[in-house]
XYZ file of C-alpha atoms in Angstrom:
362
model
C 0.168 -0.042 -0.258
C 3.240 2.253 0.694
C 3.979 1.660 -2.681
C 0.361 3.256 -4.149
C 1.685 6.528 -1.870
C 5.169 6.985 -3.396
C 4.198 6.596 -6.466
C 0.785 6.378 -7.563
C -0.824 8.981 -5.650
C -3.212 12.107 -7.182
C -2.342 15.393 -4.722
C -6.183 17.117 -4.629
C -4.522 20.256 -2.964
C -7.607 21.286 -2.205
C -8.246 23.832 0.772
C -10.619 21.900 4.061
C -12.932 24.721 3.734
C -14.298 24.087 0.150
C -15.718 20.841 1.348
C -19.364 21.097 1.535
C -21.557 21.284 4.474
C -24.194 19.336 2.739
C -24.866 17.454 -0.377
C -25.111 19.678 -3.877
C -27.447 19.540 -6.679
C -28.646 15.116 -7.114
C -29.569 14.692 -10.399
C -33.358 13.051 -11.200
C -32.120 11.026 -13.669
C -30.734 7.567 -12.660
C -29.411 5.169 -15.269
C -29.757 2.039 -12.897
C -33.198 2.479 -13.244
C -33.579 2.192 -17.049
C -32.576 -1.745 -17.626
C -35.046 -2.397 -20.477
C -34.896 -5.303 -20.660
C -32.847 -5.107 -23.846
C -33.481 -6.899 -27.026
C -32.288 -10.280 -26.973
C -30.131 -11.874 -24.173
C -28.946 -9.325 -21.571
C -25.143 -8.949 -20.866
C -24.282 -10.721 -17.206
C -21.352 -9.568 -15.311
C -20.146 -11.714 -12.172
C -17.299 -9.301 -10.365
C -15.084 -11.738 -8.616
C -13.253 -10.482 -5.492
C -9.622 -12.470 -5.618
C -6.397 -12.136 -3.400
C -3.337 -11.169 -5.629
C -2.738 -14.996 -5.378
C 1.761 -13.896 -5.300
C 1.352 -12.500 -1.901
C -0.228 -15.773 -0.227
C 2.255 -17.958 2.259
C 3.793 -21.091 0.831
C 0.967 -23.257 2.028
C -0.780 -21.774 -1.247
C -1.025 -24.558 -4.106
C -2.770 -23.699 -7.412
C -4.277 -27.465 -7.138
C -6.203 -25.449 -4.361
C -7.926 -23.613 -6.742
C -9.438 -26.680 -8.208
C -12.885 -25.982 -5.788
C -13.022 -22.342 -7.288
C -12.513 -23.023 -11.299
C -15.037 -26.248 -10.931
C -17.776 -23.542 -9.841
C -16.613 -20.633 -12.400
C -16.416 -23.303 -15.349
C -20.242 -24.203 -14.741
C -21.116 -20.769 -14.682
C -19.642 -20.858 -18.181
C -18.477 -17.455 -19.305
C -17.870 -15.928 -22.626
C -15.545 -14.015 -21.883
C -13.101 -12.763 -18.887
C -11.400 -10.241 -17.507
C -8.400 -9.508 -15.706
C -6.684 -6.704 -13.469
C -3.816 -6.242 -16.056
C -3.025 -3.158 -17.872
C -3.645 -3.396 -21.496
C -0.519 -3.544 -24.394
C -2.390 -0.267 -25.964
C -2.418 1.303 -22.915
C 1.633 0.202 -21.889
C 2.210 1.934 -25.797
C 1.033 5.252 -25.005
C 2.217 4.969 -21.057
C 5.630 4.151 -22.932
C 5.109 7.816 -25.022
C 4.913 9.252 -22.071
C 7.906 8.956 -19.267
C 7.470 12.002 -17.792
C 4.169 10.781 -16.406
C 4.255 7.075 -16.494
C 8.190 5.732 -16.336
C 7.626 4.351 -13.125
C 3.923 2.333 -14.084
C 5.688 1.363 -17.034
C 8.312 -0.845 -15.077
C 5.917 -2.187 -12.440
C 2.798 -2.825 -15.357
C 3.895 -3.525 -18.365
C 5.876 -6.547 -20.076
C 9.059 -5.921 -22.234
C 6.936 -6.515 -25.587
C 11.027 -6.116 -26.992
C 11.660 -9.835 -27.774
C 8.269 -10.411 -29.559
C 8.762 -7.343 -31.522
C 11.884 -9.034 -32.509
C 10.808 -12.578 -33.482
C 7.409 -11.466 -35.139
C 8.457 -7.943 -36.813
C 5.415 -6.300 -35.081
C 5.066 -3.694 -32.696
C 2.312 -3.130 -29.954
C -0.466 -1.896 -32.275
C 0.543 -3.845 -35.588
C 0.184 -6.552 -33.200
C -3.168 -6.196 -32.007
C -4.405 -5.366 -35.381
C -2.718 -8.373 -36.317
C -4.654 -9.892 -33.449
C -8.141 -8.654 -34.479
C -7.168 -9.858 -38.097
C -6.167 -13.922 -36.875
C -9.421 -14.263 -34.736
C -11.862 -12.478 -37.305
C -10.653 -15.194 -39.586
C -10.272 -18.189 -36.883
C -10.982 -21.571 -38.190
C -13.024 -23.831 -36.195
C -10.580 -26.570 -35.258
C -7.072 -24.321 -35.159
C -4.132 -26.484 -36.465
C -0.702 -25.776 -33.300
C 0.876 -23.389 -35.426
C -2.008 -21.248 -35.917
C -1.859 -21.115 -32.006
C 1.413 -20.720 -31.971
C 1.413 -17.899 -34.254
C -1.312 -15.968 -32.307
C 0.822 -16.693 -29.232
C 3.359 -14.958 -30.432
C 1.094 -11.745 -31.825
C -0.398 -12.007 -28.460
C 3.248 -11.290 -26.773
C 4.393 -8.684 -29.367
C 0.397 -7.323 -28.801
C 1.318 -6.878 -24.863
C -0.985 -9.360 -23.802
C 1.143 -11.896 -21.933
C -1.892 -13.686 -20.265
C -4.260 -14.261 -23.696
C -0.769 -16.092 -24.936
C -0.949 -18.210 -22.202
C -4.185 -18.924 -23.350
C -3.251 -20.338 -26.239
C -0.309 -21.465 -25.256
C -2.287 -23.913 -23.018
C -4.566 -24.764 -25.015
C -1.768 -26.730 -26.959
C -0.977 -30.431 -26.047
C 2.795 -30.086 -23.985
C 4.435 -31.611 -27.327
C 3.535 -29.288 -29.260
C 4.871 -25.825 -27.010
C 7.894 -25.421 -28.876
C 9.920 -22.523 -30.753
C 8.302 -22.153 -33.993
C 5.777 -19.947 -35.886
C 6.764 -16.904 -34.777
C 8.135 -18.195 -31.497
C 11.649 -17.838 -30.346
C 12.844 -20.117 -27.460
C 13.790 -17.223 -25.475
C 9.850 -16.670 -25.669
C 8.928 -20.081 -24.845
C 10.761 -19.708 -22.334
C 8.637 -16.657 -21.101
C 4.927 -18.471 -21.294
C 6.959 -21.497 -19.246
C 7.425 -19.818 -16.822
C 4.742 -17.614 -16.935
C 2.600 -20.486 -16.491
C 4.684 -21.450 -13.018
C 3.812 -18.186 -11.825
C 1.439 -17.447 -8.928
C -0.641 -14.606 -10.654
C -4.539 -15.004 -10.173
C -4.628 -13.920 -14.322
C -3.016 -16.469 -15.061
C -3.891 -19.629 -12.491
C -7.695 -18.843 -12.798
C -8.471 -16.159 -15.935
C -6.193 -18.006 -18.562
C -6.710 -21.587 -17.315
C -9.930 -21.230 -17.099
C -10.226 -19.489 -20.448
C -8.615 -22.592 -21.590
C -10.653 -25.018 -20.560
C -13.990 -23.105 -21.465
C -12.644 -23.075 -25.049
C -11.976 -19.100 -25.159
C -8.940 -17.556 -27.190
C -8.034 -14.299 -25.241
C -8.495 -12.878 -22.023
C -9.343 -9.025 -22.049
C -7.189 -7.126 -19.762
C -9.210 -4.048 -18.542
C -6.981 -2.501 -15.839
C -6.358 1.338 -16.423
C -3.148 3.077 -14.461
C -3.493 6.390 -16.610
C -4.775 7.790 -13.408
C -1.179 7.293 -12.042
C 1.508 10.612 -10.694
C 3.836 10.528 -8.913
C 4.134 12.739 -5.537
C 6.496 15.447 -5.788
C 9.874 14.356 -3.787
C 9.254 16.692 -1.037
C 6.153 15.651 -0.337
C 6.621 11.889 -0.087
C 6.981 11.602 3.021
C 4.494 13.735 4.779
C 1.982 11.741 2.283
C 2.483 8.974 3.355
C 2.258 9.624 6.790
C -0.831 11.112 5.961
C -2.114 8.142 4.662
C -0.281 6.105 6.980
C -2.174 7.237 10.176
C -5.918 7.308 8.426
C -5.145 3.421 7.511
C -4.698 3.090 11.613
C -8.641 2.270 12.559
C -9.902 -0.610 13.927
C -11.525 -1.722 10.642
C -7.735 -2.079 9.026
C -7.015 -4.481 11.910
C -10.080 -6.513 11.677
C -9.731 -7.037 7.866
C -5.956 -8.300 8.772
C -7.078 -10.654 11.264
C -10.009 -12.032 8.944
C -6.838 -12.197 5.789
C -4.460 -14.292 8.622
C -6.999 -16.471 9.990
C -8.224 -17.979 5.877
C -4.260 -17.452 5.271
C -3.453 -19.988 8.477
C -5.979 -22.464 6.853
C -3.638 -22.699 3.521
C -3.421 -25.922 2.648
C -6.338 -27.226 4.432
C -9.357 -28.783 2.188
C -11.587 -25.838 1.186
C -9.434 -23.252 2.499
C -9.319 -21.056 -0.665
C -12.762 -21.631 -1.330
C -13.587 -20.099 2.349
C -11.272 -17.158 0.995
C -12.855 -16.107 -1.966
C -16.079 -16.977 -0.055
C -14.946 -14.339 2.478
C -14.113 -11.418 0.167
C -17.319 -11.741 -2.179
C -19.465 -12.045 1.094
C -21.945 -9.302 1.873
C -20.395 -6.349 4.538
C -16.629 -7.112 3.282
C -17.571 -4.293 1.014
C -17.523 -1.545 3.718
C -15.448 -3.005 5.746
C -12.866 -2.371 2.929
C -14.381 1.213 2.796
C -14.265 2.250 6.356
C -10.568 0.986 6.948
C -9.107 2.250 3.547
C -10.764 4.905 1.419
C -13.089 6.553 3.433
C -10.053 6.264 6.288
C -8.550 8.270 3.870
C -11.057 10.577 2.319
C -11.542 12.026 6.057
C -8.027 12.508 7.058
C -7.320 16.233 7.503
C -3.729 17.324 5.542
C -4.261 20.923 4.744
C -2.302 18.861 0.997
C -5.925 17.358 1.189
C -3.370 13.769 0.626
C -5.963 11.124 0.928
C -8.635 12.788 -1.040
C -5.987 12.860 -4.096
C -5.560 9.514 -3.339
C -9.334 8.505 -3.087
C -9.156 10.718 -6.728
C -6.802 8.734 -7.960
C -8.983 5.555 -6.289
C -12.387 6.666 -8.276
C -10.582 7.743 -11.412
C -9.247 4.162 -11.891
C -12.111 1.964 -10.935
C -14.718 4.141 -13.482
C -11.843 3.560 -16.322
C -11.307 -0.008 -15.577
C -15.616 -0.653 -15.650
C -15.323 0.901 -18.991
C -13.293 -1.146 -20.636
C -15.414 -3.940 -19.138
C -18.815 -1.966 -20.501
C -16.561 -1.616 -24.027
C -16.027 -5.499 -23.934
C -19.703 -5.982 -23.535
C -20.584 -3.762 -26.225
C -18.466 -5.230 -28.904
C -20.983 -8.656 -28.155
C -23.906 -7.898 -26.736
C -25.862 -10.613 -24.757
C -22.315 -12.181 -22.833
C -21.864 -13.675 -19.736
C -18.576 -11.953 -18.285
C -16.257 -12.973 -15.224
C -14.149 -9.867 -13.859
C -12.094 -11.368 -11.358
C -10.407 -8.351 -9.866
C -8.360 -7.275 -6.365
C -11.127 -7.684 -3.365
C -10.883 -3.844 -2.296
C -11.849 -3.189 -6.394
C -14.926 -4.806 -6.060
C -17.856 -2.985 -4.646
C -16.403 -0.347 -6.953
C -16.602 -2.361 -9.872
C -20.184 -3.627 -8.852
C -21.364 0.384 -8.267
C -20.516 1.436 -11.597
C -21.793 -1.529 -13.390
C -24.647 -1.337 -11.667
C -25.612 1.935 -13.105
C -25.531 0.742 -16.793
C -28.413 0.627 -18.423
C -27.148 -3.077 -20.414
C -26.067 -4.936 -17.714
C -26.870 -7.429 -15.345
C -24.977 -8.200 -12.224
C -24.764 -12.041 -11.133
C -24.397 -12.197 -7.712
C -20.619 -14.261 -6.567
C -21.654 -14.936 -3.169
C -24.417 -17.678 -4.657
C -21.677 -18.862 -7.049
C -19.426 -19.713 -4.310
C -21.940 -21.778 -2.180
């Protein structure tokens, strides 16, 4: 969390006196009240709040995810969105290093090896992936899948490349059709990682016969805190987070992680993250506490501004996916603190119906 303060916090340098004592104008139009029904099948979205698996203790192993995967597979999503930055957004951020150099280093894979292997830069590779999928054969060959995997890597879509890798029989996972030995080694290593975008999303996509996952994270709201203010900003946010709700969340997480390795522990963890009441606890411990921290510079309000902007743009990316092929079932896998914001913003959409993850996880 402190890392976000140092590198991603947007400073709302507003006077505390500007805070209105009473709510302002309330519009009389509420989009969520006008849900249609649409002509044809509705768009259904299931938001799965997740742990970041890389942060779990060593007692977690990928095979423990099977009860979760089986429930998600039974729901049969037709699109899967993950908390990853798209190749096109990374390309944009690379062109604006004064603002985004740190974000690129944290969230964007190096596409240079795949560009060298395929001859495609990020925009060209994304266009090539679209072209390939537009005429994708009903029974793709191993060469087709290797080629698409290479193109996805050049496009900056490493999780979609993993989907193609998983759909290949192990003997066909070789350096050919645009995949260099280095790219093969990269994909094999990616399969061994502890990342929900691979172990849940890409694994599920391959099982369901999907050709990709959708990267919908957004870091265009990132902005580094001025060096001279980093210490004060960090101290202000950490003080806000030092509250009973944060301690309660930490205790809950510790208890859940202590059971990892036991039957049903991962499912219990996901049930907890997606249970009623968890959203309000997360708000009170984190964003609500930051919103009311009293620094004259409005450090907490700047952080909340960043957080809301990021989630709005993430949800806009999901809505874009749904708009291209109306009538989908979409699974959105995201860090648990995003879940409530995803659902609140998606709920406002005319052509989105939410599915309760807590029911699916029973």
